[in-house]
mmCIF file of C-alpha atoms and ligand atoms in Angstrom:
data_model
loop_
_atom_site.group_PDB
_atom_site.id
_atom_site.type_symbol
_atom_site.label_atom_id
_atom_site.label_comp_id
_atom_site.label_asym_id
_atom_site.label_seq_id
_atom_site.Cartn_x
_atom_site.Cartn_y
_atom_site.Cartn_z
ATOM 1 C CA MET A 13 -25.847 -13.638 6.014
ATOM 2 C CA ASN A 14 -22.594 -15.207 5.283
ATOM 3 C CA PRO A 15 -20.900 -15.368 9.048
ATOM 4 C CA LEU A 16 -17.469 -13.681 8.140
ATOM 5 C CA LEU A 17 -18.557 -10.251 7.362
ATOM 6 C CA ALA A 18 -19.182 -10.233 11.009
ATOM 7 C CA LYS A 19 -15.949 -10.118 12.193
ATOM 8 C CA LEU A 20 -14.350 -7.793 9.595
ATOM 9 C CA GLN A 21 -13.012 -4.433 11.027
ATOM 10 C CA PRO A 22 -14.803 -0.480 11.131
ATOM 11 C CA TYR A 23 -11.917 0.800 8.346
ATOM 12 C CA PRO A 24 -9.726 3.632 9.585
ATOM 13 C CA PHE A 25 -11.815 5.907 8.874
ATOM 14 C CA GLU A 26 -14.462 5.365 10.590
ATOM 15 C CA ARG A 27 -12.629 4.731 13.268
ATOM 16 C CA LEU A 28 -11.492 8.471 13.208
ATOM 17 C CA ARG A 29 -15.475 9.220 12.417
ATOM 18 C CA VAL A 30 -16.106 8.219 15.830
ATOM 19 C CA LEU A 31 -12.657 9.405 17.532
ATOM 20 C CA PHE A 32 -13.767 12.920 15.958
ATOM 21 C CA ALA A 33 -17.723 13.001 17.194
ATOM 22 C CA GLY A 34 -17.973 16.452 19.500
ATOM 23 C CA VAL A 35 -14.867 17.698 18.389
ATOM 24 C CA THR A 36 -15.186 21.498 17.783
ATOM 25 C CA PRO A 37 -12.332 22.218 15.187
ATOM 26 C CA SER A 38 -10.460 25.430 14.738
ATOM 27 C CA ALA A 39 -12.414 27.795 13.565
ATOM 28 C CA ALA A 40 -9.582 30.326 13.043
ATOM 29 C CA HIS A 41 -8.374 27.667 10.759
ATOM 30 C CA ARG A 42 -9.650 26.237 7.717
ATOM 31 C CA PRO A 43 -9.339 22.232 7.701
ATOM 32 C CA ILE A 44 -6.684 20.282 5.815
ATOM 33 C CA SER A 45 -6.561 17.070 6.077
ATOM 34 C CA LEU A 46 -3.509 14.823 5.887
ATOM 35 C CA GLY A 47 -6.121 11.963 7.296
ATOM 36 C CA ILE A 48 -6.690 10.139 3.819
ATOM 37 C CA GLY A 49 -3.824 8.265 2.013
ATOM 38 C CA GLU A 50 -4.650 9.029 -1.950
ATOM 39 C CA PRO A 51 -3.483 10.553 -4.328
ATOM 40 C CA ARG A 52 -3.959 14.339 -5.221
ATOM 41 C CA HIS A 53 -1.799 15.414 -7.523
ATOM 42 C CA PRO A 54 -3.340 16.296 -11.624
ATOM 43 C CA THR A 55 -4.325 13.448 -13.854
ATOM 44 C CA PRO A 56 -1.702 13.911 -16.783
ATOM 45 C CA PRO A 57 -4.122 15.644 -20.019
ATOM 46 C CA PHE A 58 -2.699 12.978 -22.021
ATOM 47 C CA ILE A 59 -3.970 9.758 -19.947
ATOM 48 C CA GLN A 60 -7.826 11.418 -19.923
ATOM 49 C CA ALA A 61 -7.247 12.305 -23.511
ATOM 50 C CA SER A 62 -6.472 8.230 -24.177
ATOM 51 C CA LEU A 63 -9.416 7.422 -22.135
ATOM 52 C CA MET A 64 -11.620 9.749 -24.189
ATOM 53 C CA GLN A 65 -10.656 8.356 -27.833
ATOM 54 C CA ALA A 66 -11.204 4.964 -26.489
ATOM 55 C CA LEU A 67 -14.677 5.656 -25.726
ATOM 56 C CA PRO A 68 -15.642 4.098 -28.235
ATOM 57 C CA GLY A 69 -14.560 0.676 -26.805
ATOM 58 C CA LEU A 70 -17.041 1.144 -24.459
ATOM 59 C CA SER A 71 -19.455 -1.089 -27.666
ATOM 60 C CA VAL A 72 -17.494 -4.273 -26.851
ATOM 61 C CA TYR A 73 -17.131 -6.925 -23.657
ATOM 62 C CA PRO A 74 -13.879 -7.104 -22.566
ATOM 63 C CA ALA A 75 -11.912 -9.924 -21.870
ATOM 64 C CA THR A 76 -11.067 -10.434 -18.319
ATOM 65 C CA GLY A 77 -7.586 -11.518 -18.969
ATOM 66 C CA GLY A 78 -6.643 -8.271 -20.953
ATOM 67 C CA GLU A 79 -5.778 -7.128 -24.009
ATOM 68 C CA PRO A 80 -2.507 -8.038 -25.268
ATOM 69 C CA ARG A 81 -1.227 -4.243 -25.629
ATOM 70 C CA LEU A 82 -2.154 -3.456 -22.577
ATOM 71 C CA ARG A 83 -0.252 -6.781 -20.999
ATOM 72 C CA GLU A 84 1.756 -6.029 -22.902
ATOM 73 C CA ALA A 85 2.681 -2.459 -22.311
ATOM 74 C CA CYS A 86 2.548 -3.780 -18.501
ATOM 75 C CA ALA A 87 5.352 -6.316 -19.002
ATOM 76 C CA GLY A 88 7.551 -3.509 -20.757
ATOM 77 C CA TRP A 89 7.458 -1.514 -17.537
ATOM 78 C CA LEU A 90 8.754 -4.832 -16.092
ATOM 79 C CA GLN A 91 11.102 -4.459 -18.437
ATOM 80 C CA ARG A 92 12.285 -1.499 -17.774
ATOM 81 C CA ARG A 93 11.821 -0.948 -14.081
ATOM 82 C CA TYR A 94 13.120 -3.529 -12.740
ATOM 83 C CA GLY A 95 15.023 -5.076 -15.932
ATOM 84 C CA LEU A 96 12.993 -8.295 -16.112
ATOM 85 C CA ALA A 97 11.263 -10.084 -18.840
ATOM 86 C CA LEU A 98 7.837 -11.566 -18.031
ATOM 87 C CA ASP A 99 5.612 -13.304 -20.607
ATOM 88 C CA ALA A 100 3.354 -10.934 -20.824
ATOM 89 C CA ALA A 101 0.511 -13.181 -22.057
ATOM 90 C CA THR A 102 1.306 -16.252 -19.269
ATOM 91 C CA GLN A 103 3.372 -13.885 -16.711
ATOM 92 C CA VAL A 104 1.068 -10.228 -16.234
ATOM 93 C CA LEU A 105 -2.222 -9.643 -15.868
ATOM 94 C CA PRO A 106 -4.641 -6.191 -15.900
ATOM 95 C CA VAL A 107 -6.222 -5.960 -12.474
ATOM 96 C CA ASN A 108 -9.058 -3.343 -11.105
ATOM 97 C CA GLY A 109 -6.542 -1.188 -9.010
ATOM 98 C CA SER A 110 -4.473 -3.744 -6.682
ATOM 99 C CA ARG A 111 -7.396 -2.705 -3.582
ATOM 100 C CA GLU A 112 -9.221 -5.477 -5.374
ATOM 101 C CA ALA A 113 -7.490 -7.678 -6.677
ATOM 102 C CA LEU A 114 -4.967 -8.002 -3.435
ATOM 103 C CA PHE A 115 -8.576 -8.380 -2.292
ATOM 104 C CA ALA A 116 -9.221 -11.170 -4.908
ATOM 105 C CA PHE A 117 -6.235 -13.091 -4.537
ATOM 106 C CA ALA A 118 -6.856 -13.899 -0.777
ATOM 107 C CA GLN A 119 -10.224 -16.536 -2.590
ATOM 108 C CA THR A 120 -7.817 -17.629 -5.207
ATOM 109 C CA VAL A 121 -4.983 -19.116 -3.483
ATOM 110 C CA ILE A 122 -6.459 -20.094 0.419
ATOM 111 C CA ASP A 123 -7.781 -23.670 1.466
ATOM 112 C CA PRO A 124 -9.810 -23.074 4.408
ATOM 113 C CA THR A 125 -10.567 -26.459 5.101
ATOM 114 C CA ARG A 126 -6.830 -27.079 6.225
ATOM 115 C CA ASP A 127 -7.149 -24.472 9.086
ATOM 116 C CA ALA A 128 -5.017 -21.757 7.411
ATOM 117 C CA VAL A 129 -3.808 -18.190 8.252
ATOM 118 C CA VAL A 130 -2.822 -15.351 6.288
ATOM 119 C CA VAL A 131 0.581 -13.984 7.615
ATOM 120 C CA CYS A 132 0.191 -9.764 7.433
ATOM 121 C CA PRO A 133 2.913 -7.054 8.243
ATOM 122 C CA ASN A 134 2.107 -4.594 11.354
ATOM 123 C CA PRO A 135 0.811 -1.670 10.381
ATOM 124 C CA PHE A 136 -1.012 -3.224 7.204
ATOM 125 C CA TYR A 137 -3.075 -2.092 4.919
ATOM 126 C CA GLN A 138 -6.410 -2.851 5.881
ATOM 127 C CA ILE A 139 -7.174 -5.247 2.990
ATOM 128 C CA TYR A 140 -4.808 -7.880 3.699
ATOM 129 C CA GLU A 141 -7.069 -8.929 7.187
ATOM 130 C CA GLY A 142 -10.572 -8.339 5.760
ATOM 131 C CA ALA A 143 -9.537 -10.500 2.026
ATOM 132 C CA ALA A 144 -7.937 -13.288 4.807
ATOM 133 C CA LEU A 145 -11.280 -13.195 7.280
ATOM 134 C CA LEU A 146 -13.662 -13.657 4.481
ATOM 135 C CA ALA A 147 -11.052 -16.045 2.310
ATOM 136 C CA GLY A 148 -11.858 -18.282 5.802
ATOM 137 C CA ALA A 149 -8.228 -17.978 7.512
ATOM 138 C CA ALA A 150 -7.738 -16.563 9.791
ATOM 139 C CA PRO A 151 -5.193 -13.133 9.560
ATOM 140 C CA TRP A 152 -1.728 -13.193 12.128
ATOM 141 C CA PHE A 153 -0.134 -10.048 12.543
ATOM 142 C CA ALA A 154 3.768 -10.419 12.323
ATOM 143 C CA PRO A 155 6.172 -8.509 14.680
ATOM 144 C CA SER A 156 7.772 -4.667 13.586
ATOM 145 C CA ASP A 157 10.597 -3.628 14.297
ATOM 146 C CA PRO A 158 10.029 -0.337 15.505
ATOM 147 C CA ALA A 159 14.611 -0.078 15.585
ATOM 148 C CA ARG A 160 14.260 -0.737 11.950
ATOM 149 C CA ASN A 161 10.470 1.340 11.448
ATOM 150 C CA PHE A 162 7.789 -1.407 11.860
ATOM 151 C CA ALA A 163 10.227 -3.123 9.842
ATOM 152 C CA VAL A 164 8.826 -6.662 9.476
ATOM 153 C CA ASP A 165 9.892 -9.362 12.230
ATOM 154 C CA TRP A 166 9.872 -12.356 10.411
ATOM 155 C CA ASP A 167 12.063 -14.429 12.556
ATOM 156 C CA ARG A 168 9.493 -13.960 14.941
ATOM 157 C CA VAL A 169 6.512 -15.483 13.301
ATOM 158 C CA PRO A 170 6.949 -18.973 15.519
ATOM 159 C CA PRO A 171 7.417 -23.118 12.930
ATOM 160 C CA GLU A 172 3.392 -23.218 13.913
ATOM 161 C CA VAL A 173 1.773 -20.862 12.736
ATOM 162 C CA TRP A 174 4.000 -20.943 9.447
ATOM 163 C CA ALA A 175 2.417 -24.412 9.343
ATOM 164 C CA ARG A 176 -0.539 -23.231 8.639
ATOM 165 C CA THR A 177 0.491 -20.666 6.699
ATOM 166 C CA GLN A 178 -0.847 -20.523 3.017
ATOM 167 C CA LEU A 179 -0.425 -16.427 1.748
ATOM 168 C CA VAL A 180 1.586 -13.855 2.945
ATOM 169 C CA PHE A 181 0.703 -9.996 2.131
ATOM 170 C CA VAL A 182 4.716 -8.432 2.497
ATOM 171 C CA CYS A 183 4.539 -4.620 1.785
ATOM 172 C CA SER A 184 7.165 -3.182 0.309
ATOM 173 C CA PRO A 185 7.646 0.391 0.437
ATOM 174 C CA GLY A 186 5.303 -0.089 3.274
ATOM 175 C CA ASN A 187 1.962 1.819 3.850
ATOM 176 C CA PRO A 188 2.373 3.803 6.527
ATOM 177 C CA THR A 189 6.185 3.264 7.911
ATOM 178 C CA GLY A 190 8.073 3.848 3.638
ATOM 179 C CA ALA A 191 9.880 0.508 4.453
ATOM 180 C CA VAL A 192 11.757 -0.934 1.376
ATOM 181 C CA MET A 193 12.705 -4.501 2.405
ATOM 182 C CA PRO A 194 15.956 -5.215 1.761
ATOM 183 C CA LEU A 195 17.972 -8.212 -0.872
ATOM 184 C CA GLU A 196 18.627 -10.826 3.005
ATOM 185 C CA GLU A 197 14.955 -10.314 3.784
ATOM 186 C CA TRP A 198 13.302 -11.604 0.572
ATOM 187 C CA ALA A 199 15.512 -14.554 0.952
ATOM 188 C CA LYS A 200 14.565 -14.941 4.161
ATOM 189 C CA ILE A 201 11.104 -14.826 3.265
ATOM 190 C CA PHE A 202 11.423 -16.924 -0.001
ATOM 191 C CA ALA A 203 13.403 -20.012 1.370
ATOM 192 C CA LEU A 204 10.274 -20.455 4.657
ATOM 193 C CA SER A 205 8.394 -20.911 1.501
ATOM 194 C CA ASP A 206 9.604 -23.130 -0.241
ATOM 195 C CA ARG A 207 9.989 -24.906 3.211
ATOM 196 C CA TYR A 208 6.409 -24.850 3.427
ATOM 197 C CA GLY A 209 5.041 -23.804 0.467
ATOM 198 C CA PHE A 210 2.979 -20.505 0.943
ATOM 199 C CA THR A 211 1.959 -17.585 -1.711
ATOM 200 C CA ILE A 212 3.846 -14.420 -1.385
ATOM 201 C CA ALA A 213 1.576 -11.206 -2.078
ATOM 202 C CA SER A 214 3.787 -8.932 -2.456
ATOM 203 C CA ASP A 215 1.986 -4.790 -2.685
ATOM 204 C CA GLU A 216 4.092 -2.726 -4.384
ATOM 205 C CA CYS A 217 1.853 0.378 -4.908
ATOM 206 C CA TYR A 218 3.915 3.055 -3.964
ATOM 207 C CA SER A 219 6.892 1.727 -5.828
ATOM 208 C CA GLU A 220 7.362 4.794 -8.100
ATOM 209 C CA ILE A 221 7.512 7.535 -5.701
ATOM 210 C CA TYR A 222 10.656 7.510 -3.135
ATOM 211 C CA PHE A 223 13.307 9.461 -2.222
ATOM 212 C CA ARG A 224 16.941 7.755 -2.282
ATOM 213 C CA ASP A 225 18.836 7.949 -5.592
ATOM 214 C CA GLU A 226 18.355 4.301 -5.989
ATOM 215 C CA PRO A 227 14.867 2.693 -6.962
ATOM 216 C CA PRO A 228 13.327 0.262 -4.347
ATOM 217 C CA LEU A 229 13.718 -3.277 -5.059
ATOM 218 C CA GLY A 230 10.484 -4.924 -6.311
ATOM 219 C CA GLY A 231 9.877 -8.240 -5.092
ATOM 220 C CA LEU A 232 9.309 -10.457 -8.723
ATOM 221 C CA GLU A 233 12.931 -7.914 -9.218
ATOM 222 C CA ALA A 234 14.531 -10.292 -5.696
ATOM 223 C CA ALA A 235 13.463 -13.276 -7.449
ATOM 224 C CA SER A 236 15.373 -12.980 -10.057
ATOM 225 C CA ARG A 237 18.429 -12.031 -8.593
ATOM 226 C CA LEU A 238 17.676 -14.683 -5.913
ATOM 227 C CA GLY A 239 17.885 -16.509 -9.298
ATOM 228 C CA ARG A 240 14.046 -17.806 -8.978
ATOM 229 C CA THR A 241 13.560 -16.797 -12.704
ATOM 230 C CA GLY A 242 10.529 -18.973 -12.827
ATOM 231 C CA PHE A 243 9.194 -16.739 -9.887
ATOM 232 C CA GLU A 244 7.000 -19.611 -7.867
ATOM 233 C CA ARG A 245 4.832 -19.264 -5.031
ATOM 234 C CA LEU A 246 5.368 -14.605 -6.249
ATOM 235 C CA VAL A 247 2.762 -12.255 -8.047
ATOM 236 C CA ALA A 248 3.905 -8.693 -7.441
ATOM 237 C CA PHE A 249 0.389 -6.477 -7.570
ATOM 238 C CA THR A 250 1.931 -2.863 -9.211
ATOM 239 C CA SER A 251 -0.932 -0.032 -9.081
ATOM 240 C CA LEU A 252 -1.573 3.328 -11.636
ATOM 241 C CA SER A 253 -3.084 5.192 -9.035
ATOM 242 C CA LYS A 254 0.299 6.324 -7.172
ATOM 243 C CA ARG A 255 2.245 6.033 -10.117
ATOM 244 C CA SER A 256 0.167 8.228 -12.128
ATOM 245 C CA ASN A 257 -2.353 10.187 -10.674
ATOM 246 C CA VAL A 258 -5.530 8.214 -11.357
ATOM 247 C CA PRO A 259 -6.579 7.238 -8.339
ATOM 248 C CA GLY A 260 -10.016 7.562 -10.289
ATOM 249 C CA LEU A 261 -8.919 5.328 -13.155
ATOM 250 C CA ARG A 262 -8.415 1.984 -11.020
ATOM 251 C CA SER A 263 -5.587 0.060 -12.447
ATOM 252 C CA GLY A 264 -3.461 -2.690 -11.781
ATOM 253 C CA PHE A 265 -1.739 -4.982 -12.598
ATOM 254 C CA VAL A 266 0.037 -8.504 -11.859
ATOM 255 C CA ALA A 267 2.213 -10.386 -11.740
ATOM 256 C CA GLY A 268 5.275 -13.811 -11.587
ATOM 257 C CA ASP A 269 4.058 -16.928 -11.047
ATOM 258 C CA ALA A 270 1.932 -18.168 -14.331
ATOM 259 C CA THR A 271 0.910 -21.660 -12.774
ATOM 260 C CA ILE A 272 -0.484 -19.166 -9.549
ATOM 261 C CA LEU A 273 -1.887 -16.043 -11.828
ATOM 262 C CA GLN A 274 -3.706 -18.826 -14.231
ATOM 263 C CA LYS A 275 -6.372 -19.724 -11.813
ATOM 264 C CA PHE A 276 -6.449 -15.666 -10.253
ATOM 265 C CA LEU A 277 -7.171 -15.481 -14.336
ATOM 266 C CA LEU A 278 -10.274 -18.648 -13.639
ATOM 267 C CA TYR A 279 -11.511 -16.121 -10.264
ATOM 268 C CA ARG A 280 -11.346 -13.147 -11.865
ATOM 269 C CA THR A 281 -13.705 -14.296 -15.171
ATOM 270 C CA TYR A 282 -16.265 -15.548 -12.979
ATOM 271 C CA HIS A 283 -15.950 -12.452 -10.208
ATOM 272 C CA GLY A 284 -16.491 -9.984 -13.933
ATOM 273 C CA SER A 285 -13.315 -8.337 -12.928
ATOM 274 C CA ALA A 286 -13.105 -7.773 -16.727
ATOM 275 C CA MET A 287 -11.558 -4.387 -16.832
ATOM 276 C CA SER A 288 -13.494 -0.895 -18.970
ATOM 277 C CA PRO A 289 -11.568 -1.338 -23.561
ATOM 278 C CA VAL A 290 -11.259 3.042 -22.558
ATOM 279 C CA VAL A 291 -9.710 1.739 -19.075
ATOM 280 C CA GLN A 292 -7.385 -0.787 -20.569
ATOM 281 C CA ALA A 293 -6.456 1.975 -23.472
ATOM 282 C CA ALA A 294 -5.165 4.762 -20.871
ATOM 283 C CA SER A 295 -3.985 2.783 -18.651
ATOM 284 C CA ALA A 296 -0.978 0.679 -21.374
ATOM 285 C CA ALA A 297 -0.315 4.825 -22.504
ATOM 286 C CA ALA A 298 0.142 5.511 -18.745
ATOM 287 C CA TRP A 299 2.490 2.466 -18.421
ATOM 288 C CA ASN A 300 4.240 3.404 -21.760
ATOM 289 C CA ASP A 301 5.375 6.453 -20.442
ATOM 290 C CA GLU A 302 8.152 7.878 -17.360
ATOM 291 C CA ALA A 303 8.288 10.949 -18.116
ATOM 292 C CA HIS A 304 5.602 12.143 -15.954
ATOM 293 C CA VAL A 305 6.403 9.768 -13.198
ATOM 294 C CA VAL A 306 9.419 11.909 -12.765
ATOM 295 C CA ASP A 307 8.294 14.938 -13.329
ATOM 296 C CA ASN A 308 5.611 13.470 -9.999
ATOM 297 C CA ARG A 309 8.103 11.827 -8.524
ATOM 298 C CA THR A 310 10.276 16.024 -7.870
ATOM 299 C CA LEU A 311 6.640 17.425 -6.880
ATOM 300 C CA TYR A 312 6.790 14.451 -4.340
ATOM 301 C CA ARG A 313 10.874 14.887 -3.769
ATOM 302 C CA GLU A 314 10.464 19.042 -3.423
ATOM 303 C CA LYS A 315 7.435 18.376 -1.646
ATOM 304 C CA PHE A 316 8.909 16.428 1.421
ATOM 305 C CA ALA A 317 12.317 17.762 1.373
ATOM 306 C CA GLN A 318 10.408 21.156 3.068
ATOM 307 C CA VAL A 319 7.794 19.122 5.109
ATOM 308 C CA THR A 320 10.679 16.477 6.581
ATOM 309 C CA PRO A 321 12.543 18.867 8.013
ATOM 310 C CA LEU A 322 10.657 21.793 9.755
ATOM 311 C CA LEU A 323 8.618 18.701 11.554
ATOM 312 C CA ALA A 324 11.597 16.210 12.686
ATOM 313 C CA SER A 325 12.728 19.708 15.043
ATOM 314 C CA VAL A 326 9.316 19.617 17.435
ATOM 315 C CA MET A 327 8.878 15.445 16.754
ATOM 316 C CA ASP A 328 10.141 11.432 16.035
ATOM 317 C CA VAL A 329 10.199 11.879 12.226
ATOM 318 C CA ARG A 330 12.002 11.297 8.771
ATOM 319 C CA LEU A 331 12.260 11.936 6.106
ATOM 320 C CA PRO A 332 11.020 7.324 4.881
ATOM 321 C CA ASP A 333 12.563 6.023 1.947
ATOM 322 C CA ALA A 334 8.715 5.783 -0.276
ATOM 323 C CA GLY A 335 5.965 6.088 -0.165
ATOM 324 C CA PHE A 336 3.458 9.736 0.790
ATOM 325 C CA TYR A 337 3.146 9.378 3.814
ATOM 326 C CA LEU A 338 5.409 9.843 7.210
ATOM 327 C CA TRP A 339 4.771 8.282 10.525
ATOM 328 C CA ALA A 340 5.750 9.988 13.192
ATOM 329 C CA GLY A 341 5.956 10.251 16.983
ATOM 330 C CA ALA A 342 2.962 11.103 18.936
ATOM 331 C CA ASP A 343 4.750 11.573 22.274
ATOM 332 C CA GLY A 344 1.981 10.116 24.217
ATOM 333 C CA SER A 345 -1.620 8.917 22.529
ATOM 334 C CA ASP A 346 -1.865 9.305 19.337
ATOM 335 C CA GLU A 347 -6.208 9.765 19.647
ATOM 336 C CA SER A 348 -5.944 13.094 21.786
ATOM 337 C CA PHE A 349 -2.421 14.161 19.488
ATOM 338 C CA ALA A 350 -5.418 13.509 17.415
ATOM 339 C CA ARG A 351 -7.983 14.913 18.066
ATOM 340 C CA ASP A 352 -6.429 17.420 19.547
ATOM 341 C CA LEU A 353 -4.413 18.677 16.720
ATOM 342 C CA LEU A 354 -7.808 18.846 14.665
ATOM 343 C CA ALA A 355 -9.885 20.777 18.052
ATOM 344 C CA GLN A 356 -6.563 23.612 18.143
ATOM 345 C CA TYR A 357 -5.829 24.430 14.246
ATOM 346 C CA ASN A 358 -7.814 21.691 12.057
ATOM 347 C CA VAL A 359 -5.077 19.578 11.207
ATOM 348 C CA THR A 360 -6.575 15.340 10.235
ATOM 349 C CA VAL A 361 -3.816 12.421 10.691
ATOM 350 C CA LEU A 362 -4.491 9.254 11.474
ATOM 351 C CA PRO A 363 -3.506 7.590 14.546
ATOM 352 C CA GLY A 364 -0.975 5.123 14.282
ATOM 353 C CA SER A 365 -3.036 2.672 16.352
ATOM 354 C CA TYR A 366 -6.360 2.195 13.740
ATOM 355 C CA LEU A 367 -3.601 0.987 11.114
ATOM 356 C CA ALA A 368 -1.926 -1.520 13.261
ATOM 357 C CA ARG A 369 -3.680 -4.420 15.712
ATOM 358 C CA GLU A 370 -2.874 -5.030 19.081
ATOM 359 C CA SER A 371 0.124 -9.395 18.695
ATOM 360 C CA GLN A 372 1.135 -10.637 21.937
ATOM 361 C CA GLY A 373 0.255 -7.620 24.039
ATOM 362 C CA LEU A 374 1.773 -4.553 22.196
ATOM 363 C CA ASN A 375 -0.388 -2.370 19.169
ATOM 364 C CA PRO A 376 2.836 -1.431 17.010
ATOM 365 C CA GLY A 377 1.434 1.646 15.380
ATOM 366 C CA ALA A 378 -0.002 2.837 19.020
ATOM 367 C CA GLY A 379 2.101 6.040 20.011
ATOM 368 C CA ARG A 380 1.683 7.178 16.773
ATOM 369 C CA ILE A 381 0.461 8.949 13.935
ATOM 370 C CA ARG A 382 0.362 9.140 9.884
ATOM 371 C CA MET A 383 0.071 12.192 8.110
ATOM 372 C CA ALA A 384 -0.863 11.624 4.295
ATOM 373 C CA LEU A 385 1.611 14.812 1.837
ATOM 374 C CA VAL A 386 -0.558 13.964 -0.339
ATOM 375 C CA ALA A 387 -2.179 18.224 -0.766
ATOM 376 C CA ASP A 388 0.057 21.090 -2.766
ATOM 377 C CA THR A 389 3.226 21.746 -0.915
ATOM 378 C CA ALA A 390 1.773 24.930 0.152
ATOM 379 C CA GLU A 391 -1.313 23.816 2.346
ATOM 380 C CA CYS A 392 1.511 20.635 3.219
ATOM 381 C CA LEU A 393 3.760 23.212 4.417
ATOM 382 C CA GLU A 394 1.275 25.442 6.607
ATOM 383 C CA ALA A 395 -0.729 21.746 8.021
ATOM 384 C CA ALA A 396 4.177 20.614 9.461
ATOM 385 C CA GLN A 397 3.899 24.854 11.084
ATOM 386 C CA ARG A 398 0.518 24.471 12.664
ATOM 387 C CA ILE A 399 1.577 20.626 13.581
ATOM 388 C CA VAL A 400 5.581 22.320 15.086
ATOM 389 C CA GLN A 401 2.925 24.828 16.737
ATOM 390 C CA PHE A 402 0.644 22.307 18.765
ATOM 391 C CA VAL A 403 3.255 20.485 19.319
ATOM 392 C CA GLN A 404 5.182 23.135 21.111
ATOM 393 C CA SER A 405 2.125 23.549 22.491
ATOM 394 C CA ARG A 406 1.628 20.638 24.396
ATOM 395 C CA LYS A 407 5.415 20.762 25.469
ATOM 396 C CA SER A 408 5.837 23.809 26.977
ATOM 397 C CA LYS A 409 2.270 22.623 29.429
ATOM 398 C CA PRO A 410 3.263 20.289 32.792
HETATM 399 C C1 LIG B 502 -0.333 -0.306 0.947
HETATM 400 C C2 LIG B 502 -1.504 -0.631 -0.184
HETATM 401 N N1 LIG B 502 -1.846 -1.456 -1.168
HETATM 402 C C3 LIG B 502 -3.078 -1.112 -2.405
HETATM 403 C C4 LIG B 502 -3.251 0.209 -2.375
HETATM 404 C C5 LIG B 502 -4.206 0.100 -3.264
HETATM 405 O O1 LIG B 502 -4.580 0.977 -4.179
HETATM 406 P P1 LIG B 502 -5.596 0.527 -5.431
HETATM 407 O O2 LIG B 502 -6.244 -0.088 -5.387
HETATM 408 O O3 LIG B 502 -5.764 2.426 -5.854
HETATM 409 O O4 LIG B 502 -4.193 0.155 -6.706
HETATM 410 C C6 LIG B 502 -3.327 0.755 -1.296
HETATM 411 C C7 LIG B 502 -4.098 2.246 -1.051
HETATM 412 O O5 LIG B 502 -4.130 3.431 -0.618
HETATM 413 C C8 LIG B 502 -2.448 0.729 -0.063
HETATM 414 O O6 LIG B 502 -1.946 2.095 0.538
#
């Protein structure tokens, strides 16, 4: 067996199962889960229809690089969304969802013979850690700044860590915090990449669900604004799962540095990561349409506008920049909050400490909980009302 497998940490949901073992959820309430960050708005019918129409495509093996039609649809979206003109043939590559791509990317860019480090945000999406470990690198969890909604504090990564760093994961908009990385932070990370030679994987899968007027800044957009038009050592990861409510489609794309993407394509060819022609057709249709994305965003905006003030009346929580999570203060242990809430009100939330690692003596997720507002507004509101009662009843206890 590959000994690196033993280094993998249990997934947050496995830890939740252990935490909830022996808890009897309140029978007076129907179960509501805000635990799992999986989109639940309906898939647009035109995407389902294009899948059905493309079924004859099952009779051929797809090329790993994808069909030009899909790559051009992805490049067209980058042009409309960010004003960027990428070469669809060399700077764009379809992937089977961003999760597999983030994982596979680390296997492509890491040289494990050189004492490799992968810098991750903290809290973070657990795939970054597993990808680093299985690539033979050591994950290093960058300190986060609670005063800036847990944004990564790049200045606090020591030079000796940067000197060994081969890959940095950036997650903007962030999971779980929803924070969007501003241009100045991008300038900082690009300068560090120039100095130390590491690659940047920019995970942007929540980019289309946002609550401010201005859409979140993308990594490639930031690079272009700073004059880095070749996207040196930068690859952005984008996904249809949240944008188009198709988590089961397994479809996204990566874009950026053409030299790195050439190697990534080589890796993917051996790994067998070609996208089904049926999925490619539906994906092209989804990237070419923006109306359903606007509708989806409106649904999230209305939901967050109702739920957030309710919760903010009793706990430390605010509207995020983007994403579909609320990242709230638990006013004490996040694990007891989650366990007691399930027992008393049958609502599932995720303890923040499960989404972060202890680094320099501190787990930055401790004392916070993540709530995924993926169900419909009525269900999220009901959950929020129960959480308000729960928090009030805890506060009134001596
Ligand atoms: C931060 C982040 N990145 C990537 C993913 C993977 O999404 P997908 O593989 O559906 O594109 C998720 C899914 O929850 C996520 O939260």
